[in-house]
Every structure is written in structure tokens, then in C-alpha cells.
PDB file of N, CA and C in Angstrom:
ATOM      1  N   MET E   1      39.271 123.400 133.028  1.00  0.00           N
ATOM      2  CA  MET E   1      39.654 124.271 132.001  1.00  0.00           C
ATOM      3  C   MET E   1      38.932 125.499 132.010  1.00  0.00           C
ATOM      4  N   ARG E   2      38.058 126.010 132.908  1.00  0.00           N
ATOM      5  CA  ARG E   2      37.431 127.290 132.942  1.00  0.00           C
ATOM      6  C   ARG E   2      38.577 128.234 133.770  1.00  0.00           C
ATOM      7  N   ILE E   3      39.740 127.544 134.599  1.00  0.00           N
ATOM      8  CA  ILE E   3      40.835 128.338 135.080  1.00  0.00           C
ATOM      9  C   ILE E   3      41.395 128.659 134.179  1.00  0.00           C
ATOM     10  N   TYR E   4      41.868 127.880 132.913  1.00  0.00           N
ATOM     11  CA  TYR E   4      42.730 128.267 131.974  1.00  0.00           C
ATOM     12  C   TYR E   4      42.269 129.375 131.015  1.00  0.00           C
ATOM     13  N   LEU E   5      41.430 129.103 130.696  1.00  0.00           N
ATOM     14  CA  LEU E   5      40.786 130.139 130.085  1.00  0.00           C
ATOM     15  C   LEU E   5      40.472 131.484 130.944  1.00  0.00           C
ATOM     16  N   LYS E   6      40.351 131.761 131.883  1.00  0.00           N
ATOM     17  CA  LYS E   6      40.227 132.817 132.618  1.00  0.00           C
ATOM     18  C   LYS E   6      42.064 133.438 132.557  1.00  0.00           C
ATOM     19  N   ARG E   7      42.992 132.630 132.793  1.00  0.00           N
ATOM     20  CA  ARG E   7      43.935 132.892 132.646  1.00  0.00           C
ATOM     21  C   ARG E   7      44.531 133.344 131.446  1.00  0.00           C
ATOM     22  N   ILE E   8      43.866 132.818 130.403  1.00  0.00           N
ATOM     23  CA  ILE E   8      44.391 132.991 128.917  1.00  0.00           C
ATOM     24  C   ILE E   8      43.755 134.586 128.645  1.00  0.00           C
ATOM     25  N   ARG E   9      42.728 134.482 129.177  1.00  0.00           N
ATOM     26  CA  ARG E   9      42.079 136.278 129.182  1.00  0.00           C
ATOM     27  C   ARG E   9      42.607 137.165 129.740  1.00  0.00           C
ATOM     28  N   PHE E  10      43.126 136.820 130.935  1.00  0.00           N
ATOM     29  CA  PHE E  10      44.004 138.013 131.638  1.00  0.00           C
ATOM     30  C   PHE E  10      45.215 137.850 131.269  1.00  0.00           C
ATOM     31  N   LEU E  11      45.906 137.224 130.048  1.00  0.00           N
ATOM     32  CA  LEU E  11      47.301 137.445 129.806  1.00  0.00           C
ATOM     33  C   LEU E  11      46.989 138.358 128.751  1.00  0.00           C
ATOM     34  N   PHE E  12      45.549 138.395 128.083  1.00  0.00           N
ATOM     35  CA  PHE E  12      45.450 139.706 126.892  1.00  0.00           C
ATOM     36  C   PHE E  12      45.203 140.884 127.453  1.00  0.00           C
ATOM     37  N   LYS E  13      44.764 140.876 128.766  1.00  0.00           N
ATOM     38  CA  LYS E  13      44.598 142.067 129.785  1.00  0.00           C
ATOM     39  C   LYS E  13      46.205 142.392 130.499  1.00  0.00           C
ATOM     40  N   PHE E  14      47.018 141.783 130.246  1.00  0.00           N
ATOM     41  CA  PHE E  14      48.305 142.305 130.507  1.00  0.00           C
ATOM     42  C   PHE E  14      48.752 143.749 130.528  1.00  0.00           C
ATOM     43  N   HIS E  15      48.298 144.566 129.320  1.00  0.00           N
ATOM     44  CA  HIS E  15      48.686 145.940 129.414  1.00  0.00           C
ATOM     45  C   HIS E  15      47.891 146.796 130.063  1.00  0.00           C
ATOM     46  N   LYS E  16      47.058 146.296 130.675  1.00  0.00           N
ATOM     47  CA  LYS E  16      46.243 147.432 131.644  1.00  0.00           C
ATOM     48  C   LYS E  16      47.229 146.905 133.246  1.00  0.00           C
ATOM     49  N   SER E  17      47.672 145.723 133.160  1.00  0.00           N
ATOM     50  CA  SER E  17      48.614 145.155 134.512  1.00  0.00           C
ATOM     51  C   SER E  17      49.649 146.275 134.893  1.00  0.00           C
ATOM     52  N   ILE E  18      50.138 146.644 134.050  1.00  0.00           N
ATOM     53  CA  ILE E  18      51.211 147.521 134.355  1.00  0.00           C
ATOM     54  C   ILE E  18      51.036 148.988 135.316  1.00  0.00           C
ATOM     55  N   PRO E  19      50.019 149.861 134.917  1.00  0.00           N
ATOM     56  CA  PRO E  19      49.412 150.668 135.564  1.00  0.00           C
ATOM     57  C   PRO E  19      49.071 150.522 136.642  1.00  0.00           C
ATOM     58  N   PHE E  20      48.669 148.873 136.897  1.00  0.00           N
ATOM     59  CA  PHE E  20      47.738 148.479 137.970  1.00  0.00           C
ATOM     60  C   PHE E  20      49.157 148.388 139.323  1.00  0.00           C
ATOM     61  N   LEU E  21      50.389 147.577 138.552  1.00  0.00           N
ATOM     62  CA  LEU E  21      51.159 147.075 139.479  1.00  0.00           C
ATOM     63  C   LEU E  21      51.706 148.451 140.064  1.00  0.00           C
ATOM     64  N   LYS E  22      51.967 149.951 139.743  1.00  0.00           N
ATOM     65  CA  LYS E  22      52.035 150.836 140.241  1.00  0.00           C
ATOM     66  C   LYS E  22      51.288 151.246 141.154  1.00  0.00           C
ATOM     67  N   ASP E  23      50.361 151.728 140.607  1.00  0.00           N
ATOM     68  CA  ASP E  23      49.317 152.001 141.925  1.00  0.00           C
ATOM     69  C   ASP E  23      49.056 150.774 142.908  1.00  0.00           C
ATOM     70  N   PHE E  24      49.219 149.765 143.014  1.00  0.00           N
ATOM     71  CA  PHE E  24      49.157 148.612 143.750  1.00  0.00           C
ATOM     72  C   PHE E  24      49.948 149.186 144.489  1.00  0.00           C
ATOM     73  N   PHE E  25      51.513 149.042 144.702  1.00  0.00           N
ATOM     74  CA  PHE E  25      52.492 149.428 145.451  1.00  0.00           C
ATOM     75  C   PHE E  25      52.754 150.662 145.872  1.00  0.00           C
ATOM     76  N   ILE E  26      51.841 151.965 145.392  1.00  0.00           N
ATOM     77  CA  ILE E  26      51.698 153.302 146.179  1.00  0.00           C
ATOM     78  C   ILE E  26      50.538 153.175 146.804  1.00  0.00           C
ATOM     79  N   SER E  27      49.286 152.479 146.848  1.00  0.00           N
ATOM     80  CA  SER E  27      48.207 152.621 147.489  1.00  0.00           C
ATOM     81  C   SER E  27      47.961 152.670 148.893  1.00  0.00           C
ATOM     82  N   LYS E  28      47.396 153.175 149.560  1.00  0.00           N
ATOM     83  CA  LYS E  28      47.402 153.084 150.655  1.00  0.00           C
ATOM     84  C   LYS E  28      46.427 152.433 151.649  1.00  0.00           C
ATOM     85  N   GLU E  29      45.477 151.468 150.759  1.00  0.00           N
ATOM     86  CA  GLU E  29      44.498 151.032 150.993  1.00  0.00           C
ATOM     87  C   GLU E  29      45.201 149.434 151.282  1.00  0.00           C
ATOM     88  N   ILE E  30      46.467 149.376 150.825  1.00  0.00           N
ATOM     89  CA  ILE E  30      46.820 147.846 150.568  1.00  0.00           C
ATOM     90  C   ILE E  30      47.823 147.935 151.946  1.00  0.00           C
ATOM     91  N   LYS E  31      47.879 146.961 152.790  1.00  0.00           N
ATOM     92  CA  LYS E  31      49.019 146.738 153.875  1.00  0.00           C
ATOM     93  C   LYS E  31      50.247 146.334 153.239  1.00  0.00           C
ATOM     94  N   PRO E  32      51.444 147.197 154.323  1.00  0.00           N
ATOM     95  CA  PRO E  32      53.029 147.322 153.701  1.00  0.00           C
ATOM     96  C   PRO E  32      52.828 145.907 153.946  1.00  0.00           C
ATOM     97  N   ILE E  33      52.494 145.104 154.598  1.00  0.00           N
ATOM     98  CA  ILE E  33      53.469 143.751 154.446  1.00  0.00           C
ATOM     99  C   ILE E  33      52.929 142.884 153.127  1.00  0.00           C
ATOM    100  N   THR E  34      51.289 143.344 152.660  1.00  0.00           N
ATOM    101  CA  THR E  34      51.093 142.548 151.465  1.00  0.00           C
ATOM    102  C   THR E  34      52.015 143.301 150.597  1.00  0.00           C
ATOM    103  N   LYS E  35      52.404 144.315 150.716  1.00  0.00           N
ATOM    104  CA  LYS E  35      53.102 144.774 149.039  1.00  0.00           C
ATOM    105  C   LYS E  35      54.809 144.048 149.454  1.00  0.00           C
ATOM    106  N   LEU E  36      55.104 144.268 150.601  1.00  0.00           N
ATOM    107  CA  LEU E  36      56.534 143.552 150.882  1.00  0.00           C
ATOM    108  C   LEU E  36      56.460 141.939 150.276  1.00  0.00           C
ATOM    109  N   VAL E  37      55.340 141.582 150.611  1.00  0.00           N
ATOM    110  CA  VAL E  37      55.596 139.871 150.473  1.00  0.00           C
ATOM    111  C   VAL E  37      55.614 139.818 148.658  1.00  0.00           C
ATOM    112  N   TYR E  38      54.685 140.807 148.151  1.00  0.00           N
ATOM    113  CA  TYR E  38      54.742 140.611 146.350  1.00  0.00           C
ATOM    114  C   TYR E  38      55.918 140.988 145.894  1.00  0.00           C
ATOM    115  N   ALA E  39      56.536 142.214 146.469  1.00  0.00           N
ATOM    116  CA  ALA E  39      57.725 142.972 146.031  1.00  0.00           C
ATOM    117  C   ALA E  39      58.851 141.661 146.319  1.00  0.00           C
ATOM    118  N   LEU E  40      58.694 140.772 147.316  1.00  0.00           N
ATOM    119  CA  LEU E  40      59.939 139.871 147.401  1.00  0.00           C
ATOM    120  C   LEU E  40      59.998 138.975 146.501  1.00  0.00           C
ATOM    121  N   LEU E  41      58.428 138.452 146.205  1.00  0.00           N
ATOM    122  CA  LEU E  41      58.215 137.684 145.187  1.00  0.00           C
ATOM    123  C   LEU E  41      58.811 137.874 143.810  1.00  0.00           C
ATOM    124  N   ILE E  42      58.318 139.177 143.498  1.00  0.00           N
ATOM    125  CA  ILE E  42      58.707 139.515 142.054  1.00  0.00           C
ATOM    126  C   ILE E  42      60.198 139.557 141.943  1.00  0.00           C
ATOM    127  N   ILE E  43      60.919 140.155 142.977  1.00  0.00           N
ATOM    128  CA  ILE E  43      62.189 140.222 142.986  1.00  0.00           C
ATOM    129  C   ILE E  43      63.297 139.303 142.992  1.00  0.00           C
ATOM    130  N   SER E  44      62.831 138.259 143.800  1.00  0.00           N
ATOM    131  CA  SER E  44      63.362 136.631 143.727  1.00  0.00           C
ATOM    132  C   SER E  44      62.750 136.265 142.473  1.00  0.00           C
ATOM    133  N   TYR E  45      62.088 135.985 141.846  1.00  0.00           N
ATOM    134  CA  TYR E  45      62.024 135.198 140.847  1.00  0.00           C
ATOM    135  C   TYR E  45      62.727 136.231 139.720  1.00  0.00           C
ATOM    136  N   ILE E  46      62.566 137.304 139.756  1.00  0.00           N
ATOM    137  CA  ILE E  46      63.711 137.818 138.813  1.00  0.00           C
ATOM    138  C   ILE E  46      65.148 137.336 139.140  1.00  0.00           C
ATOM    139  N   ALA E  47      65.613 137.381 140.086  1.00  0.00           N
ATOM    140  CA  ALA E  47      66.618 137.065 140.717  1.00  0.00           C
ATOM    141  C   ALA E  47      67.237 135.949 140.430  1.00  0.00           C
ATOM    142  N   ILE E  48      66.277 134.654 140.620  1.00  0.00           N
ATOM    143  CA  ILE E  48      66.249 133.470 140.790  1.00  0.00           C
ATOM    144  C   ILE E  48      65.172 132.846 139.717  1.00  0.00           C
ATOM    145  N   PRO E  49      64.806 132.578 138.569  1.00  0.00           N
ATOM    146  CA  PRO E  49      64.224 132.516 137.761  1.00  0.00           C
ATOM    147  C   PRO E  49      64.068 130.699 137.828  1.00  0.00           C
ATOM    148  N   PHE E  50      62.761 130.414 138.486  1.00  0.00           N
ATOM    149  CA  PHE E  50      62.523 128.806 138.185  1.00  0.00           C
ATOM    150  C   PHE E  50      61.995 128.276 137.306  1.00  0.00           C
ATOM    151  N   ASP E  51      62.961 127.415 135.941  1.00  0.00           N
ATOM    152  CA  ASP E  51      62.066 127.126 134.700  1.00  0.00           C
ATOM    153  C   ASP E  51      62.149 125.991 134.977  1.00  0.00           C
ATOM    154  N   ILE E  52      60.852 125.563 134.988  1.00  0.00           N
ATOM    155  CA  ILE E  52      60.320 124.180 134.653  1.00  0.00           C
ATOM    156  C   ILE E  52      60.644 123.434 133.164  1.00  0.00           C
ATOM    157  N   ILE E  53      60.473 124.150 132.473  1.00  0.00           N
ATOM    158  CA  ILE E  53      61.192 124.204 131.010  1.00  0.00           C
ATOM    159  C   ILE E  53      62.177 124.923 130.799  1.00  0.00           C
ATOM    160  N   PRO E  54      63.531 124.486 130.290  1.00  0.00           N
ATOM    161  CA  PRO E  54      64.344 125.679 130.122  1.00  0.00           C
ATOM    162  C   PRO E  54      64.005 126.126 128.365  1.00  0.00           C
ATOM    163  N   ASP E  55      64.634 127.558 128.851  1.00  0.00           N
ATOM    164  CA  ASP E  55      64.095 128.619 128.048  1.00  0.00           C
ATOM    165  C   ASP E  55      64.591 128.420 126.363  1.00  0.00           C
ATOM    166  N   PHE E  56      65.546 127.548 126.215  1.00  0.00           N
ATOM    167  CA  PHE E  56      66.360 127.304 125.119  1.00  0.00           C
ATOM    168  C   PHE E  56      65.318 126.384 124.422  1.00  0.00           C
ATOM    169  N   LEU E  57      64.354 125.921 124.875  1.00  0.00           N
ATOM    170  CA  LEU E  57      63.183 125.049 124.253  1.00  0.00           C
ATOM    171  C   LEU E  57      61.990 126.105 123.864  1.00  0.00           C
ATOM    172  N   PHE E  58      62.351 127.428 123.596  1.00  0.00           N
ATOM    173  CA  PHE E  58      61.779 128.502 122.735  1.00  0.00           C
ATOM    174  C   PHE E  58      60.596 128.436 123.207  1.00  0.00           C
ATOM    175  N   ILE E  59      59.490 128.115 122.667  1.00  0.00           N
ATOM    176  CA  ILE E  59      58.077 128.504 123.175  1.00  0.00           C
ATOM    177  C   ILE E  59      57.523 127.956 124.429  1.00  0.00           C
ATOM    178  N   PHE E  60      57.893 126.639 124.083  1.00  0.00           N
ATOM    179  CA  PHE E  60      57.464 125.552 125.570  1.00  0.00           C
ATOM    180  C   PHE E  60      58.692 126.206 127.078  1.00  0.00           C
ATOM    181  N   GLY E  61      59.932 126.946 126.449  1.00  0.00           N
ATOM    182  CA  GLY E  61      60.575 127.369 127.657  1.00  0.00           C
ATOM    183  C   GLY E  61      59.735 128.610 128.444  1.00  0.00           C
ATOM    184  N   ILE E  62      59.216 129.249 127.687  1.00  0.00           N
ATOM    185  CA  ILE E  62      58.685 130.816 127.965  1.00  0.00           C
ATOM    186  C   ILE E  62      57.085 130.333 128.481  1.00  0.00           C
ATOM    187  N   VAL E  63      56.380 129.302 128.465  1.00  0.00           N
ATOM    188  CA  VAL E  63      55.160 128.973 128.732  1.00  0.00           C
ATOM    189  C   VAL E  63      55.210 128.970 130.367  1.00  0.00           C
ATOM    190  N   ASP E  64      56.443 128.350 130.989  1.00  0.00           N
ATOM    191  CA  ASP E  64      56.350 128.303 132.623  1.00  0.00           C
ATOM    192  C   ASP E  64      56.840 129.666 133.101  1.00  0.00           C
ATOM    193  N   ASP E  65      57.372 130.483 132.227  1.00  0.00           N
ATOM    194  CA  ASP E  65      57.721 132.171 133.105  1.00  0.00           C
ATOM    195  C   ASP E  65      56.243 132.732 132.565  1.00  0.00           C
ATOM    196  N   ILE E  66      55.763 132.532 132.025  1.00  0.00           N
ATOM    197  CA  ILE E  66      54.321 133.391 131.526  1.00  0.00           C
ATOM    198  C   ILE E  66      53.279 133.022 132.522  1.00  0.00           C
ATOM    199  N   THR E  67      53.291 131.582 132.787  1.00  0.00           N
ATOM    200  CA  THR E  67      52.231 130.843 134.104  1.00  0.00           C
ATOM    201  C   THR E  67      52.573 131.405 134.994  1.00  0.00           C
ATOM    202  N   ILE E  68      53.961 131.489 135.805  1.00  0.00           N
ATOM    203  CA  ILE E  68      54.227 132.074 136.991  1.00  0.00           C
ATOM    204  C   ILE E  68      53.846 133.562 137.015  1.00  0.00           C
ATOM    205  N   ALA E  69      54.106 134.246 136.032  1.00  0.00           N
ATOM    206  CA  ALA E  69      53.960 135.695 136.087  1.00  0.00           C
ATOM    207  C   ALA E  69      52.356 135.931 136.106  1.00  0.00           C
ATOM    208  N   ILE E  70      51.505 135.390 135.474  1.00  0.00           N
ATOM    209  CA  ILE E  70      49.717 135.349 135.213  1.00  0.00           C
ATOM    210  C   ILE E  70      49.732 134.893 136.945  1.00  0.00           C
ATOM    211  N   PHE E  71      50.282 134.188 137.320  1.00  0.00           N
ATOM    212  CA  PHE E  71      49.465 133.279 138.492  1.00  0.00           C
ATOM    213  C   PHE E  71      49.604 134.396 139.650  1.00  0.00           C
ATOM    214  N   LEU E  72      50.821 135.228 139.561  1.00  0.00           N
ATOM    215  CA  LEU E  72      51.466 136.265 140.627  1.00  0.00           C
ATOM    216  C   LEU E  72      50.615 137.641 140.345  1.00  0.00           C
ATOM    217  N   LEU E  73      50.025 137.844 139.296  1.00  0.00           N
ATOM    218  CA  LEU E  73      49.389 139.398 139.069  1.00  0.00           C
ATOM    219  C   LEU E  73      48.141 138.608 139.216  1.00  0.00           C
ATOM    220  N   GLU E  74      47.535 137.504 138.960  1.00  0.00           N
ATOM    221  CA  GLU E  74      46.318 137.054 139.629  1.00  0.00           C
ATOM    222  C   GLU E  74      45.809 137.347 140.996  1.00  0.00           C
ATOM    223  N   ARG E  75      46.919 136.644 141.732  1.00  0.00           N
ATOM    224  CA  ARG E  75      47.003 136.950 143.181  1.00  0.00           C
ATOM    225  C   ARG E  75      46.946 138.504 143.678  1.00  0.00           C
ATOM    226  N   MET E  76      47.874 138.934 143.003  1.00  0.00           N
ATOM    227  CA  MET E  76      47.794 140.718 143.296  1.00  0.00           C
ATOM    228  C   MET E  76      46.474 141.306 143.025  1.00  0.00           C
ATOM    229  N   VAL E  77      45.672 140.692 142.077  1.00  0.00           N
ATOM    230  CA  VAL E  77      44.482 141.573 141.453  1.00  0.00           C
ATOM    231  C   VAL E  77      43.388 141.035 142.497  1.00  0.00           C
ATOM    232  N   ASN E  78      43.537 139.862 143.182  1.00  0.00           N
ATOM    233  CA  ASN E  78      42.591 139.338 144.253  1.00  0.00           C
ATOM    234  C   ASN E  78      42.986 139.958 145.504  1.00  0.00           C
ATOM    235  N   SER E  79      43.968 140.101 146.005  1.00  0.00           N
ATOM    236  CA  SER E  79      44.352 141.076 147.109  1.00  0.00           C
ATOM    237  C   SER E  79      44.164 142.480 147.058  1.00  0.00           C
ATOM    238  N   ALA E  80      43.894 142.993 146.016  1.00  0.00           N
ATOM    239  CA  ALA E  80      43.581 144.597 145.710  1.00  0.00           C
ATOM    240  C   ALA E  80      42.178 144.690 146.229  1.00  0.00           C
ATOM    241  N   PRO E  81      42.243 146.204 146.771  1.00  0.00           N
ATOM    242  CA  PRO E  81      40.995 146.504 147.059  1.00  0.00           C
ATOM    243  C   PRO E  81      40.245 146.864 145.851  1.00  0.00           C
ATOM    244  N   GLN E  82      38.904 146.643 145.901  1.00  0.00           N
ATOM    245  CA  GLN E  82      37.454 146.897 144.989  1.00  0.00           C
ATOM    246  C   GLN E  82      38.093 147.849 144.106  1.00  0.00           C
ATOM    247  N   SER E  83      38.201 149.357 144.758  1.00  0.00           N
ATOM    248  CA  SER E  83      38.285 150.448 144.212  1.00  0.00           C
ATOM    249  C   SER E  83      39.777 150.420 142.991  1.00  0.00           C
ATOM    250  N   LEU E  84      40.556 149.714 143.279  1.00  0.00           N
ATOM    251  CA  LEU E  84      41.790 149.613 142.683  1.00  0.00           C
ATOM    252  C   LEU E  84      41.065 148.691 141.504  1.00  0.00           C
ATOM    253  N   LYS E  85      40.787 147.805 141.840  1.00  0.00           N
ATOM    254  CA  LYS E  85      40.084 146.904 140.454  1.00  0.00           C
ATOM    255  C   LYS E  85      39.217 147.719 140.017  1.00  0.00           C
ATOM    256  N   GLU E  86      38.636 148.366 140.224  1.00  0.00           N
ATOM    257  CA  GLU E  86      37.214 149.054 139.319  1.00  0.00           C
ATOM    258  C   GLU E  86      38.097 150.055 138.303  1.00  0.00           C
ATOM    259  N   LYS E  87      39.225 150.920 139.267  1.00  0.00           N
ATOM    260  CA  LYS E  87      40.083 151.866 138.251  1.00  0.00           C
ATOM    261  C   LYS E  87      40.700 151.222 137.139  1.00  0.00           C
ATOM    262  N   HIS E  88      41.402 150.109 137.040  1.00  0.00           N
ATOM    263  CA  HIS E  88      41.970 149.476 136.164  1.00  0.00           C
ATOM    264  C   HIS E  88      41.140 148.499 135.485  1.00  0.00           C
ATOM    265  N   GLU E  89      39.648 148.535 135.683  1.00  0.00           N
ATOM    266  CA  GLU E  89      38.658 147.530 135.445  1.00  0.00           C
ATOM    267  C   GLU E  89      39.198 146.061 135.086  1.00  0.00           C
ATOM    268  N   LEU E  90      40.139 145.652 135.920  1.00  0.00           N
ATOM    269  CA  LEU E  90      40.340 144.220 136.469  1.00  0.00           C
ATOM    270  C   LEU E  90      39.402 143.423 137.263  1.00  0.00           C
ATOM    271  N   PHE E  91      38.744 142.817 137.145  1.00  0.00           N
ATOM    272  CA  PHE E  91      37.678 141.976 137.838  1.00  0.00           C
ATOM    273  C   PHE E  91      37.853 140.581 138.305  1.00  0.00           C
ATOM    274  N   ASP E  92      37.811 140.091 139.045  1.00  0.00           N
ATOM    275  CA  ASP E  92      37.885 138.618 139.548  1.00  0.00           C
ATOM    276  C   ASP E  92      36.885 137.965 138.526  1.00  0.00           C
TER     277      ASP E  92
END
């Protein structure tokens, strides 16, 4: 239950994630292979979205998309250096 609450709080901080994403990909502190992996994951999900629940079911269909986006952003924050987390006030 605690992990779900953490993900919901993370969703409300999504507006802070946009500048974080830019800084994540231009940061010299992050290995190029890490940037490449996350870029490929983002591009592949946009190109071939895997829907557990079809989007035509309105709210329920969007839940799986949000869940995958939150999971991917959480992994990016966890792999980011502490200086980048502090800059954007994103903590584990």
C-alpha cells in the first residue's frame, strides 16, 4: 500500500518532471548508455503503446498508461545523481 501512495504523490509532482527530463538527458553526470536506454524506452512506448486496458474504456484505459509513465519516471529519478534530484526537489 505504501508504494501506491508514493506513486500517487509522484503523479502530483509530474509538473516538476518535465524540466527534470530535459536536465536528465543533457547531464554529463549520467552515463550515455543510461540515457540511451531510457530514450529507447520512452520512444518505444510512444511508438507501440502496450495497453493492458483499452483506452476506449475512458478512465480505466488511461490508468495503465499513467502507471507505466510513473514507473518509468520513478526509475529515471532513482538512477539520477543526487545533485539533479536536489535541483528539481525530487527525492526517493
